[in-house]
């Protein structure tokens, strides 16, 4: 096999790999709160940090325990909490101690930072609510709850929070080409150009 054929084969492989690649690079599970208590994990592909966790309740208007705590900062409740059936803000599922969440993509259009709060039924054992800041423009994700005590473990509801941010509105439907695909196609083009010149 000559060098040109090797280059073309490599380029084709790169282009195919880039076209098939969909997993987030370097994603890690972000712990929310003390692992000696109840705690949870959400992947860094969906959330950027754990803001706070605690005992009590979230999503109940002026008595929201997160908003009355020291970590609330400029966060405010966004709409109504949503249960398993969902509402216009989002929905969630649970199987065992894991599940998914989904939020309405239109919530990102106002350029706000968004946070998602999970409230579990644990009979008051700590911790039972967890607040994560969402990665910009994320609309779905997975979560895992770790129950350290024997009580409860069901997800009661999810509450969304917002604050002024610099999140850009979602892009219009113009797909961004993958860098590896462009590189692979460029190498293929060079291979064909060299072949034509030799003939």
PDB file of C-alpha atoms in Angstrom:
ATOM      1  CA  UNK A   1       0.000   0.000   0.000  1.00  0.00           C
ATOM      2  CA  UNK A   2       1.523   3.327  -1.037  1.00  0.00           C
ATOM      3  CA  UNK A   3       1.578   6.486   1.103  1.00  0.00           C
ATOM      4  CA  UNK A   4      -1.271   8.136  -0.806  1.00  0.00           C
ATOM      5  CA  UNK A   5      -3.576   5.173  -0.240  1.00  0.00           C
ATOM      6  CA  UNK A   6      -2.692   5.178   3.470  1.00  0.00           C
ATOM      7  CA  UNK A   7      -3.500   8.899   3.728  1.00  0.00           C
ATOM      8  CA  UNK A   8      -6.830   8.387   1.975  1.00  0.00           C
ATOM      9  CA  UNK A   9      -7.692   5.448   4.248  1.00  0.00           C
ATOM     10  CA  UNK A  10      -6.800   7.446   7.360  1.00  0.00           C
ATOM     11  CA  UNK A  11      -8.790  10.432   6.155  1.00  0.00           C
ATOM     12  CA  UNK A  12     -11.836   8.281   5.473  1.00  0.00           C
ATOM     13  CA  UNK A  13     -11.545   6.714   8.929  1.00  0.00           C
ATOM     14  CA  UNK A  14     -11.303  10.148  10.582  1.00  0.00           C
ATOM     15  CA  UNK A  15     -14.318  11.448   8.694  1.00  0.00           C
ATOM     16  CA  UNK A  16     -16.381   8.368   9.607  1.00  0.00           C
ATOM     17  CA  UNK A  17     -15.350   8.507  13.284  1.00  0.00           C
ATOM     18  CA  UNK A  18     -16.218  12.204  13.515  1.00  0.00           C
ATOM     19  CA  UNK A  19     -19.597  11.675  11.885  1.00  0.00           C
ATOM     20  CA  UNK A  20     -20.444   8.883  14.350  1.00  0.00           C
ATOM     21  CA  UNK A  21     -19.165  10.660  17.461  1.00  0.00           C
ATOM     22  CA  UNK A  22     -21.967  11.890  19.733  1.00  0.00           C
ATOM     23  CA  UNK A  23     -20.809  11.349  23.341  1.00  0.00           C
ATOM     24  CA  UNK A  24     -19.707  14.370  25.388  1.00  0.00           C
ATOM     25  CA  UNK A  25     -15.938  14.549  25.788  1.00  0.00           C
ATOM     26  CA  UNK A  26     -14.529  14.366  29.305  1.00  0.00           C
ATOM     27  CA  UNK A  27     -17.903  14.275  31.087  1.00  0.00           C
ATOM     28  CA  UNK A  28     -17.729  13.363  34.791  1.00  0.00           C
ATOM     29  CA  UNK A  29     -20.329  12.806  37.495  1.00  0.00           C
ATOM     30  CA  UNK A  30     -20.744  15.901  39.713  1.00  0.00           C
ATOM     31  CA  UNK A  31     -21.434  15.075  43.358  1.00  0.00           C
ATOM     32  CA  UNK A  32     -24.012  17.157  45.185  1.00  0.00           C
ATOM     33  CA  UNK A  33     -23.342  17.381  48.926  1.00  0.00           C
ATOM     34  CA  UNK A  34     -21.799  15.302  51.652  1.00  0.00           C
ATOM     35  CA  UNK A  35     -21.450  11.617  50.689  1.00  0.00           C
ATOM     36  CA  UNK A  36     -22.064  10.670  54.356  1.00  0.00           C
ATOM     37  CA  UNK A  37     -25.644  11.925  53.851  1.00  0.00           C
ATOM     38  CA  UNK A  38     -28.094  11.247  51.071  1.00  0.00           C
ATOM     39  CA  UNK A  39     -26.486  12.693  47.929  1.00  0.00           C
ATOM     40  CA  UNK A  40     -26.800  12.623  44.173  1.00  0.00           C
ATOM     41  CA  UNK A  41     -24.818  12.741  40.950  1.00  0.00           C
ATOM     42  CA  UNK A  42     -25.549  14.453  37.627  1.00  0.00           C
ATOM     43  CA  UNK A  43     -23.167  14.283  34.672  1.00  0.00           C
ATOM     44  CA  UNK A  44     -21.096  17.366  33.830  1.00  0.00           C
ATOM     45  CA  UNK A  45     -22.505  17.186  30.302  1.00  0.00           C
ATOM     46  CA  UNK A  46     -25.741  18.512  31.831  1.00  0.00           C
ATOM     47  CA  UNK A  47     -24.781  20.534  34.921  1.00  0.00           C
ATOM     48  CA  UNK A  48     -21.818  22.767  35.757  1.00  0.00           C
ATOM     49  CA  UNK A  49     -21.898  22.657  39.577  1.00  0.00           C
ATOM     50  CA  UNK A  50     -23.812  21.734  42.707  1.00  0.00           C
ATOM     51  CA  UNK A  51     -25.090  24.974  44.244  1.00  0.00           C
ATOM     52  CA  UNK A  52     -26.577  23.666  47.502  1.00  0.00           C
ATOM     53  CA  UNK A  53     -28.429  20.840  49.250  1.00  0.00           C
ATOM     54  CA  UNK A  54     -30.394  20.564  52.448  1.00  0.00           C
ATOM     55  CA  UNK A  55     -33.305  19.277  54.485  1.00  0.00           C
ATOM     56  CA  UNK A  56     -36.824  20.602  54.158  1.00  0.00           C
ATOM     57  CA  UNK A  57     -38.612  21.570  50.972  1.00  0.00           C
ATOM     58  CA  UNK A  58     -38.103  23.519  47.756  1.00  0.00           C
ATOM     59  CA  UNK A  59     -40.597  24.963  45.310  1.00  0.00           C
ATOM     60  CA  UNK A  60     -43.096  26.151  47.914  1.00  0.00           C
ATOM     61  CA  UNK A  61     -43.127  29.877  47.174  1.00  0.00           C
ATOM     62  CA  UNK A  62     -41.753  32.225  49.839  1.00  0.00           C
ATOM     63  CA  UNK A  63     -40.943  29.263  52.111  1.00  0.00           C
ATOM     64  CA  UNK A  64     -38.530  27.687  49.605  1.00  0.00           C
ATOM     65  CA  UNK A  65     -35.644  26.433  51.788  1.00  0.00           C
ATOM     66  CA  UNK A  66     -33.031  26.956  49.052  1.00  0.00           C
ATOM     67  CA  UNK A  67     -34.070  30.570  48.418  1.00  0.00           C
ATOM     68  CA  UNK A  68     -34.005  31.286  52.147  1.00  0.00           C
ATOM     69  CA  UNK A  69     -30.496  29.859  52.554  1.00  0.00           C
ATOM     70  CA  UNK A  70     -27.050  31.457  52.132  1.00  0.00           C
ATOM     71  CA  UNK A  71     -26.351  29.920  48.701  1.00  0.00           C
ATOM     72  CA  UNK A  72     -29.422  31.350  46.950  1.00  0.00           C
ATOM     73  CA  UNK A  73     -27.710  34.534  45.748  1.00  0.00           C
ATOM     74  CA  UNK A  74     -29.713  36.036  42.870  1.00  0.00           C
ATOM     75  CA  UNK A  75     -31.655  32.849  42.061  1.00  0.00           C
ATOM     76  CA  UNK A  76     -35.472  33.005  41.901  1.00  0.00           C
ATOM     77  CA  UNK A  77     -38.132  30.362  41.339  1.00  0.00           C
ATOM     78  CA  UNK A  78     -39.040  29.885  37.697  1.00  0.00           C
ATOM     79  CA  UNK A  79     -42.647  28.833  37.301  1.00  0.00           C
ATOM     80  CA  UNK A  80     -44.294  25.982  39.181  1.00  0.00           C
ATOM     81  CA  UNK A  81     -42.611  22.813  40.388  1.00  0.00           C
ATOM     82  CA  UNK A  82     -43.304  19.808  38.191  1.00  0.00           C
ATOM     83  CA  UNK A  83     -44.167  16.273  39.238  1.00  0.00           C
ATOM     84  CA  UNK A  84     -43.875  12.980  37.357  1.00  0.00           C
ATOM     85  CA  UNK A  85     -46.660  14.015  34.979  1.00  0.00           C
ATOM     86  CA  UNK A  86     -44.774  17.199  34.065  1.00  0.00           C
ATOM     87  CA  UNK A  87     -46.093  20.599  33.047  1.00  0.00           C
ATOM     88  CA  UNK A  88     -45.169  23.304  30.543  1.00  0.00           C
ATOM     89  CA  UNK A  89     -41.748  23.705  32.222  1.00  0.00           C
ATOM     90  CA  UNK A  90     -40.624  20.081  32.075  1.00  0.00           C
ATOM     91  CA  UNK A  91     -40.966  16.458  33.140  1.00  0.00           C
ATOM     92  CA  UNK A  92     -38.977  13.663  34.731  1.00  0.00           C
ATOM     93  CA  UNK A  93     -38.811   9.882  35.088  1.00  0.00           C
ATOM     94  CA  UNK A  94     -37.511   7.608  37.855  1.00  0.00           C
ATOM     95  CA  UNK A  95     -36.527   3.930  37.823  1.00  0.00           C
ATOM     96  CA  UNK A  96     -35.140   2.764  41.155  1.00  0.00           C
ATOM     97  CA  UNK A  97     -32.788   5.498  42.329  1.00  0.00           C
ATOM     98  CA  UNK A  98     -31.974   6.833  38.835  1.00  0.00           C
ATOM     99  CA  UNK A  99     -33.917   8.844  36.320  1.00  0.00           C
ATOM    100  CA  UNK A 100     -34.075  11.507  33.650  1.00  0.00           C
ATOM    101  CA  UNK A 101     -35.198  15.117  33.429  1.00  0.00           C
ATOM    102  CA  UNK A 102     -36.389  17.195  30.520  1.00  0.00           C
ATOM    103  CA  UNK A 103     -37.035  20.945  30.428  1.00  0.00           C
ATOM    104  CA  UNK A 104     -38.711  23.167  27.872  1.00  0.00           C
ATOM    105  CA  UNK A 105     -36.043  24.529  25.439  1.00  0.00           C
ATOM    106  CA  UNK A 106     -37.916  27.856  25.260  1.00  0.00           C
ATOM    107  CA  UNK A 107     -36.738  28.616  28.819  1.00  0.00           C
ATOM    108  CA  UNK A 108     -33.271  29.435  27.444  1.00  0.00           C
ATOM    109  CA  UNK A 109     -34.523  32.119  25.037  1.00  0.00           C
ATOM    110  CA  UNK A 110     -34.434  34.926  27.599  1.00  0.00           C
ATOM    111  CA  UNK A 111     -30.669  34.657  28.175  1.00  0.00           C
ATOM    112  CA  UNK A 112     -31.074  33.490  31.784  1.00  0.00           C
ATOM    113  CA  UNK A 113     -28.889  31.151  33.803  1.00  0.00           C
ATOM    114  CA  UNK A 114     -30.959  28.156  34.892  1.00  0.00           C
ATOM    115  CA  UNK A 115     -30.685  25.802  37.856  1.00  0.00           C
ATOM    116  CA  UNK A 116     -32.589  22.599  38.545  1.00  0.00           C
ATOM    117  CA  UNK A 117     -33.667  21.479  42.015  1.00  0.00           C
ATOM    118  CA  UNK A 118     -34.506  17.871  42.932  1.00  0.00           C
ATOM    119  CA  UNK A 119     -36.697  17.205  46.000  1.00  0.00           C
ATOM    120  CA  UNK A 120     -36.752  13.614  47.267  1.00  0.00           C
ATOM    121  CA  UNK A 121     -39.016  12.089  49.889  1.00  0.00           C
ATOM    122  CA  UNK A 122     -36.647  10.926  52.624  1.00  0.00           C
ATOM    123  CA  UNK A 123     -38.705  11.390  55.775  1.00  0.00           C
ATOM    124  CA  UNK A 124     -36.639  14.437  56.731  1.00  0.00           C
ATOM    125  CA  UNK A 125     -33.284  12.622  56.708  1.00  0.00           C
ATOM    126  CA  UNK A 126     -30.494  14.792  55.255  1.00  0.00           C
ATOM    127  CA  UNK A 127     -30.089  15.673  52.508  1.00  0.00           C
ATOM    128  CA  UNK A 128     -33.393  15.670  50.630  1.00  0.00           C
ATOM    129  CA  UNK A 129     -33.144  18.539  48.141  1.00  0.00           C
ATOM    130  CA  UNK A 130     -30.306  19.287  45.721  1.00  0.00           C
ATOM    131  CA  UNK A 131     -29.757  22.286  43.418  1.00  0.00           C
ATOM    132  CA  UNK A 132     -27.530  22.109  40.319  1.00  0.00           C
ATOM    133  CA  UNK A 133     -26.690  24.869  37.836  1.00  0.00           C
ATOM    134  CA  UNK A 134     -27.463  23.688  34.306  1.00  0.00           C
ATOM    135  CA  UNK A 135     -24.967  23.872  31.465  1.00  0.00           C
ATOM    136  CA  UNK A 136     -26.121  26.500  28.948  1.00  0.00           C
ATOM    137  CA  UNK A 137     -28.841  25.273  26.570  1.00  0.00           C
ATOM    138  CA  UNK A 138     -29.162  21.804  28.157  1.00  0.00           C
ATOM    139  CA  UNK A 139     -32.732  20.480  27.967  1.00  0.00           C
ATOM    140  CA  UNK A 140     -32.388  16.828  29.058  1.00  0.00           C
ATOM    141  CA  UNK A 141     -30.178  14.768  31.322  1.00  0.00           C
ATOM    142  CA  UNK A 142     -29.796  11.830  33.692  1.00  0.00           C
ATOM    143  CA  UNK A 143     -29.522  11.799  37.497  1.00  0.00           C
ATOM    144  CA  UNK A 144     -28.630   9.292  40.227  1.00  0.00           C
ATOM    145  CA  UNK A 145     -29.713   9.497  43.870  1.00  0.00           C
ATOM    146  CA  UNK A 146     -27.727   7.725  46.604  1.00  0.00           C
ATOM    147  CA  UNK A 147     -29.927   6.859  49.605  1.00  0.00           C
ATOM    148  CA  UNK A 148     -27.786   6.485  52.739  1.00  0.00           C
ATOM    149  CA  UNK A 149     -30.696   5.839  55.097  1.00  0.00           C
ATOM    150  CA  UNK A 150     -33.592   3.403  54.945  1.00  0.00           C
ATOM    151  CA  UNK A 151     -36.335   6.000  54.460  1.00  0.00           C
ATOM    152  CA  UNK A 152     -37.936   6.957  51.118  1.00  0.00           C
ATOM    153  CA  UNK A 153     -35.946   7.767  48.013  1.00  0.00           C
ATOM    154  CA  UNK A 154     -38.714   8.714  45.602  1.00  0.00           C
ATOM    155  CA  UNK A 155     -38.353  11.958  43.648  1.00  0.00           C
ATOM    156  CA  UNK A 156     -41.186  14.200  44.823  1.00  0.00           C
ATOM    157  CA  UNK A 157     -40.809  17.067  42.349  1.00  0.00           C
ATOM    158  CA  UNK A 158     -38.381  19.246  40.407  1.00  0.00           C
ATOM    159  CA  UNK A 159     -38.150  23.027  40.713  1.00  0.00           C
ATOM    160  CA  UNK A 160     -36.410  25.302  38.221  1.00  0.00           C
ATOM    161  CA  UNK A 161     -34.603  28.508  39.194  1.00  0.00           C
ATOM    162  CA  UNK A 162     -33.349  31.386  37.062  1.00  0.00           C
ATOM    163  CA  UNK A 163     -31.145  34.451  37.342  1.00  0.00           C
ATOM    164  CA  UNK A 164     -29.847  37.090  34.964  1.00  0.00           C
ATOM    165  CA  UNK A 165     -27.049  35.656  32.864  1.00  0.00           C
ATOM    166  CA  UNK A 166     -25.130  36.017  29.661  1.00  0.00           C
ATOM    167  CA  UNK A 167     -26.547  32.890  28.032  1.00  0.00           C
ATOM    168  CA  UNK A 168     -26.977  33.549  24.311  1.00  0.00           C
ATOM    169  CA  UNK A 169     -30.288  32.599  22.725  1.00  0.00           C
ATOM    170  CA  UNK A 170     -30.270  29.199  21.016  1.00  0.00           C
ATOM    171  CA  UNK A 171     -28.695  29.239  17.547  1.00  0.00           C
ATOM    172  CA  UNK A 172     -30.876  29.110  14.472  1.00  0.00           C
ATOM    173  CA  UNK A 173     -30.964  25.778  12.668  1.00  0.00           C
ATOM    174  CA  UNK A 174     -27.527  26.049  11.072  1.00  0.00           C
ATOM    175  CA  UNK A 175     -25.557  22.868  11.799  1.00  0.00           C
ATOM    176  CA  UNK A 176     -21.946  23.332  12.825  1.00  0.00           C
ATOM    177  CA  UNK A 177     -19.674  20.934  10.875  1.00  0.00           C
ATOM    178  CA  UNK A 178     -17.459  18.682  12.969  1.00  0.00           C
ATOM    179  CA  UNK A 179     -13.782  19.628  12.857  1.00  0.00           C
ATOM    180  CA  UNK A 180     -12.642  16.040  12.346  1.00  0.00           C
ATOM    181  CA  UNK A 181     -15.083  15.588   9.466  1.00  0.00           C
ATOM    182  CA  UNK A 182     -13.663  18.667   7.735  1.00  0.00           C
ATOM    183  CA  UNK A 183     -10.110  17.449   8.307  1.00  0.00           C
ATOM    184  CA  UNK A 184     -10.926  14.012   6.930  1.00  0.00           C
ATOM    185  CA  UNK A 185     -12.660  15.424   3.865  1.00  0.00           C
ATOM    186  CA  UNK A 186      -9.748  17.802   3.279  1.00  0.00           C
ATOM    187  CA  UNK A 187      -7.253  14.933   3.375  1.00  0.00           C
ATOM    188  CA  UNK A 188      -9.433  12.941   0.984  1.00  0.00           C
ATOM    189  CA  UNK A 189      -9.484  15.919  -1.374  1.00  0.00           C
ATOM    190  CA  UNK A 190      -5.679  16.189  -1.255  1.00  0.00           C
ATOM    191  CA  UNK A 191      -5.385  12.504  -2.048  1.00  0.00           C
ATOM    192  CA  UNK A 192      -7.685  12.770  -5.061  1.00  0.00           C
ATOM    193  CA  UNK A 193      -5.990  15.960  -6.284  1.00  0.00           C
ATOM    194  CA  UNK A 194      -2.571  14.281  -6.194  1.00  0.00           C
ATOM    195  CA  UNK A 195      -3.948  11.258  -8.018  1.00  0.00           C
ATOM    196  CA  UNK A 196      -5.454  13.407 -10.810  1.00  0.00           C
ATOM    197  CA  UNK A 197      -2.183  15.286 -11.252  1.00  0.00           C
ATOM    198  CA  UNK A 198      -0.251  12.028 -11.716  1.00  0.00           C
ATOM    199  CA  UNK A 199      -2.656  10.686 -14.381  1.00  0.00           C
TER     200      UNK A 199
END
